[in-house]
Amino acid sequence: VAEQLERLNGGQLAYRNAIEQLRNSGEYAVPVMIRYLTDPQKAEFHADIRRAMRDLGVDMLNPLWAALEMEDAQVLSSLLIVLGDLGYDASVPYLLEQVQTSQHDAVRRAAQQALDRLEHTGGDAASEFLELAEKFYYGQGPVVPHQRLGTATIWSWGGQHVGLVQTDVPPQIFNEIMAMRSAGNALQLGQGQDQAESLWLASN
């Protein structure tokens, strides 16, 4: 993956060839991408990596959502913009959470810019997380396991020095785990979220 990332800024033909290779890695390329983006010594590759994330599409969502727990405000802001450019409404609760809870002006501005890109107005993060949880619970989430791998991946943030952590789970329970995660986020953010509690328990 690192080799392909460093080919991205070698001209348009090299970029296209690298993207095709990265497409084979899908979401599993994201931890390496994040390591590059958080490394000032790799700054020459940053713009092309963000462009590649946009071009790789829906496979980027699941690990990028997990990476939003990072403390690096500059990189976090750039990831929020990428989520807006990807164009999936499922990112709305994550963006609203940053607007409503971040201590950094730049992060809040980037999250709002992404929401504007998605043409989303109003709402609160807790309600949007509950809606996302329901989509996963009923098998309508935008993120699905890769059938050819025979497994599914849950991503979490292990801290700035660890980065993204991969946990493989049976694909049959992927939607329930994602529903629990979204419902849990709704519970943490909202008040009196009885529906979120019920959905969390049902998913569990």
Tab-separated table of C-alpha atoms in Angstrom:
chain	number	residue	atom	x	y	z
A	1	VAL	CA	0.000	0.000	0.000
A	2	ALA	CA	2.776	2.438	0.891
A	3	GLU	CA	4.396	1.826	-2.477
A	4	GLN	CA	1.159	2.682	-4.285
A	5	LEU	CA	0.633	5.820	-2.184
A	6	GLU	CA	4.025	7.105	-3.225
A	7	ARG	CA	3.173	6.467	-6.879
A	8	LEU	CA	0.121	8.724	-6.679
A	9	ASN	CA	2.051	11.935	-7.339
A	10	GLY	CA	4.042	10.546	-10.269
A	11	GLY	CA	1.764	11.946	-12.951
A	12	GLN	CA	-1.702	11.053	-14.220
A	13	LEU	CA	-0.825	7.606	-15.603
A	14	ALA	CA	0.987	6.622	-12.402
A	15	TYR	CA	-1.967	7.912	-10.378
A	16	ARG	CA	-4.478	5.817	-12.351
A	17	ASN	CA	-2.348	2.685	-11.999
A	18	ALA	CA	-1.864	3.265	-8.274
A	19	ILE	CA	-5.599	3.812	-7.754
A	20	GLU	CA	-6.396	0.479	-9.414
A	21	GLN	CA	-4.007	-1.288	-7.046
A	22	LEU	CA	-5.367	0.579	-4.022
A	23	ARG	CA	-8.896	-0.370	-5.061
A	24	ASN	CA	-7.903	-3.997	-4.492
A	25	SER	CA	-6.955	-3.125	-0.910
A	26	GLY	CA	-10.114	-1.069	-0.313
A	27	GLU	CA	-10.659	-0.059	3.300
A	28	TYR	CA	-7.475	-1.870	4.364
A	29	ALA	CA	-5.431	0.850	2.682
A	30	VAL	CA	-6.805	3.523	5.013
A	31	PRO	CA	-4.589	2.821	8.073
A	32	VAL	CA	-1.508	3.385	5.915
A	33	MET	CA	-3.086	6.473	4.368
A	34	ILE	CA	-3.717	7.886	7.841
A	35	ARG	CA	-0.131	7.179	8.896
A	36	TYR	CA	1.077	9.146	5.885
A	37	LEU	CA	-1.328	12.032	6.521
A	38	THR	CA	-0.207	12.361	10.139
A	39	ASP	CA	3.494	12.299	9.206
A	40	PRO	CA	4.905	15.772	8.368
A	41	GLN	CA	7.799	14.049	6.588
A	42	LYS	CA	5.287	12.685	4.035
A	43	ALA	CA	3.711	16.070	3.243
A	44	GLU	CA	4.479	15.773	-0.488
A	45	PHE	CA	1.982	12.876	-0.699
A	46	HIS	CA	-0.849	14.364	1.392
A	47	ALA	CA	-2.873	16.083	-1.337
A	48	ASP	CA	-2.791	13.037	-3.615
A	49	ILE	CA	-3.779	10.709	-0.770
A	50	ARG	CA	-6.819	12.855	0.006
A	51	ARG	CA	-7.700	12.829	-3.695
A	52	ALA	CA	-7.320	9.041	-3.750
A	53	MET	CA	-9.654	8.702	-0.767
A	54	ARG	CA	-12.315	10.573	-2.727
A	55	ASP	CA	-11.760	8.430	-5.808
A	56	LEU	CA	-11.906	5.157	-3.856
A	57	GLY	CA	-15.438	5.929	-2.692
A	58	VAL	CA	-17.614	4.042	-0.231
A	59	ASP	CA	-14.835	1.675	0.932
A	60	MET	CA	-13.307	4.645	2.761
A	61	LEU	CA	-16.321	5.360	4.997
A	62	ASN	CA	-16.000	2.783	7.757
A	63	PRO	CA	-12.323	3.390	8.677
A	64	LEU	CA	-12.634	7.159	8.164
A	65	TRP	CA	-15.527	7.315	10.639
A	66	ALA	CA	-13.336	5.585	13.224
A	67	ALA	CA	-10.392	7.894	12.478
A	68	LEU	CA	-12.484	10.934	13.446
A	69	GLU	CA	-11.530	10.259	17.062
A	70	MET	CA	-7.989	11.478	16.352
A	71	GLU	CA	-6.633	14.532	18.168
A	72	ASP	CA	-4.694	16.019	15.238
A	73	ALA	CA	-7.015	18.903	14.344
A	74	GLN	CA	-5.341	19.630	11.004
A	75	VAL	CA	-5.573	16.077	9.686
A	76	LEU	CA	-9.043	15.646	11.197
A	77	SER	CA	-10.257	18.733	9.349
A	78	SER	CA	-8.968	17.356	6.055
A	79	LEU	CA	-10.723	14.015	6.653
A	80	LEU	CA	-14.005	15.791	7.342
A	81	ILE	CA	-13.715	17.571	3.996
A	82	VAL	CA	-13.061	14.212	2.311
A	83	LEU	CA	-16.222	12.768	3.895
A	84	GLY	CA	-18.220	15.671	2.510
A	85	ASP	CA	-16.722	15.175	-0.944
A	86	LEU	CA	-17.488	11.448	-0.867
A	87	GLY	CA	-21.153	12.417	-0.826
A	88	TYR	CA	-22.715	9.833	1.521
A	89	ASP	CA	-25.462	11.036	3.863
A	90	ALA	CA	-24.472	8.312	6.326
A	91	SER	CA	-21.555	10.563	7.359
A	92	VAL	CA	-23.939	13.305	8.545
A	93	PRO	CA	-24.088	12.221	12.224
A	94	TYR	CA	-20.294	12.118	12.425
A	95	LEU	CA	-20.039	15.576	10.895
A	96	LEU	CA	-22.748	17.004	13.156
A	97	GLU	CA	-20.973	15.539	16.174
A	98	GLN	CA	-17.837	17.489	15.246
A	99	VAL	CA	-19.816	20.689	14.723
A	100	GLN	CA	-21.524	20.290	18.089
A	101	THR	CA	-18.677	18.996	20.260
A	102	SER	CA	-15.252	19.882	18.832
A	103	GLN	CA	-13.099	22.362	20.738
A	104	HIS	CA	-11.296	23.445	17.558
A	105	ASP	CA	-12.707	26.187	15.326
A	106	ALA	CA	-10.987	24.739	12.251
A	107	VAL	CA	-12.562	21.330	12.861
A	108	ARG	CA	-16.040	22.792	13.316
A	109	ARG	CA	-15.643	24.849	10.140
A	110	ALA	CA	-14.474	21.817	8.144
A	111	ALA	CA	-17.374	19.715	9.445
A	112	GLN	CA	-19.853	22.445	8.544
A	113	GLN	CA	-18.298	22.774	5.095
A	114	ALA	CA	-18.741	19.020	4.609
A	115	LEU	CA	-22.375	19.233	5.736
A	116	ASP	CA	-22.956	22.058	3.256
A	117	ARG	CA	-21.409	19.880	0.560
A	118	LEU	CA	-23.953	17.186	1.446
A	119	GLU	CA	-26.693	19.847	1.398
A	120	HIS	CA	-27.684	18.941	4.948
A	121	THR	CA	-29.322	21.527	7.154
A	122	GLY	CA	-30.606	21.291	10.705
A	123	GLY	CA	-30.857	18.206	12.902
A	124	ASP	CA	-28.757	17.034	15.784
A	125	ALA	CA	-26.071	14.376	15.969
A	126	ALA	CA	-27.905	12.085	18.400
A	127	SER	CA	-31.009	11.827	16.200
A	128	GLU	CA	-28.899	11.273	13.093
A	129	PHE	CA	-26.901	8.519	14.809
A	130	LEU	CA	-30.158	6.831	15.786
A	131	GLU	CA	-31.320	6.968	12.170
A	132	LEU	CA	-28.012	5.473	11.011
A	133	ALA	CA	-28.307	2.722	13.631
A	134	GLU	CA	-31.751	1.819	12.289
A	135	LYS	CA	-30.383	1.618	8.752
A	136	PHE	CA	-27.675	-0.809	9.840
A	137	TYR	CA	-30.087	-2.838	11.963
A	138	TYR	CA	-32.364	-3.375	8.971
A	139	GLY	CA	-29.486	-4.078	6.601
A	140	GLN	CA	-29.733	-0.768	4.750
A	141	GLY	CA	-26.406	0.778	5.763
A	142	PRO	CA	-24.032	2.015	3.052
A	143	VAL	CA	-21.143	-0.067	4.396
A	144	VAL	CA	-21.200	-3.822	3.811
A	145	PRO	CA	-18.633	-6.617	4.266
A	146	HIS	CA	-16.605	-7.703	1.262
A	147	GLN	CA	-18.119	-11.022	0.245
A	148	ARG	CA	-14.937	-12.377	-1.328
A	149	LEU	CA	-13.031	-12.076	1.956
A	150	GLY	CA	-15.520	-14.060	4.022
A	151	THR	CA	-15.055	-11.696	6.956
A	152	ALA	CA	-16.027	-8.184	8.022
A	153	THR	CA	-13.970	-5.491	9.683
A	154	ILE	CA	-14.790	-3.203	12.571
A	155	TRP	CA	-12.421	-0.240	12.902
A	156	SER	CA	-11.486	1.664	16.037
A	157	TRP	CA	-9.029	4.413	16.859
A	158	GLY	CA	-6.112	3.261	19.005
A	159	GLY	CA	-4.598	6.690	19.661
A	160	GLN	CA	-2.188	8.884	17.756
A	161	HIS	CA	0.733	6.460	18.057
A	162	VAL	CA	-1.312	3.373	17.130
A	163	GLY	CA	-3.736	4.722	14.551
A	164	LEU	CA	-6.573	2.607	13.185
A	165	VAL	CA	-7.086	-0.827	14.724
A	166	GLN	CA	-8.695	-3.604	12.704
A	167	THR	CA	-10.974	-6.197	14.313
A	168	ASP	CA	-12.342	-8.968	12.096
A	169	VAL	CA	-15.825	-10.281	12.844
A	170	PRO	CA	-18.184	-12.748	11.136
A	171	PRO	CA	-20.039	-10.903	8.356
A	172	GLN	CA	-23.356	-12.234	9.686
A	173	ILE	CA	-23.132	-9.907	12.714
A	174	PHE	CA	-21.536	-6.886	11.041
A	175	ASN	CA	-24.774	-4.896	10.744
A	176	GLU	CA	-25.703	-5.535	14.366
A	177	ILE	CA	-22.276	-4.375	15.577
A	178	MET	CA	-22.487	-1.218	13.464
A	179	ALA	CA	-26.033	-0.612	14.730
A	180	MET	CA	-24.796	-0.964	18.318
A	181	ARG	CA	-21.980	1.495	17.649
A	182	SER	CA	-24.294	4.105	16.143
A	183	ALA	CA	-26.930	3.624	18.844
A	184	GLY	CA	-24.201	3.941	21.473
A	185	ASN	CA	-23.099	7.224	19.942
A	186	ALA	CA	-26.699	8.452	20.082
A	187	LEU	CA	-26.894	7.513	23.761
A	188	GLN	CA	-23.676	9.359	24.575
A	189	LEU	CA	-24.800	12.516	22.771
A	190	GLY	CA	-28.526	12.607	23.484
A	191	GLN	CA	-30.780	12.950	26.469
A	192	GLY	CA	-33.626	10.531	27.073
A	193	GLN	CA	-32.768	8.445	24.030
A	194	ASP	CA	-35.092	5.558	24.855
A	195	GLN	CA	-35.263	4.466	21.223
A	196	ALA	CA	-31.475	4.342	21.007
A	197	GLU	CA	-31.282	2.226	24.151
A	198	SER	CA	-33.873	-0.208	22.824
A	199	LEU	CA	-32.088	-0.481	19.489
A	200	TRP	CA	-28.721	-1.009	21.183
A	201	LEU	CA	-30.186	-3.855	23.254
A	202	ALA	CA	-31.930	-5.415	20.266
A	203	SER	CA	-28.719	-5.316	18.244
A	204	ASN	CA	-26.752	-6.813	21.112
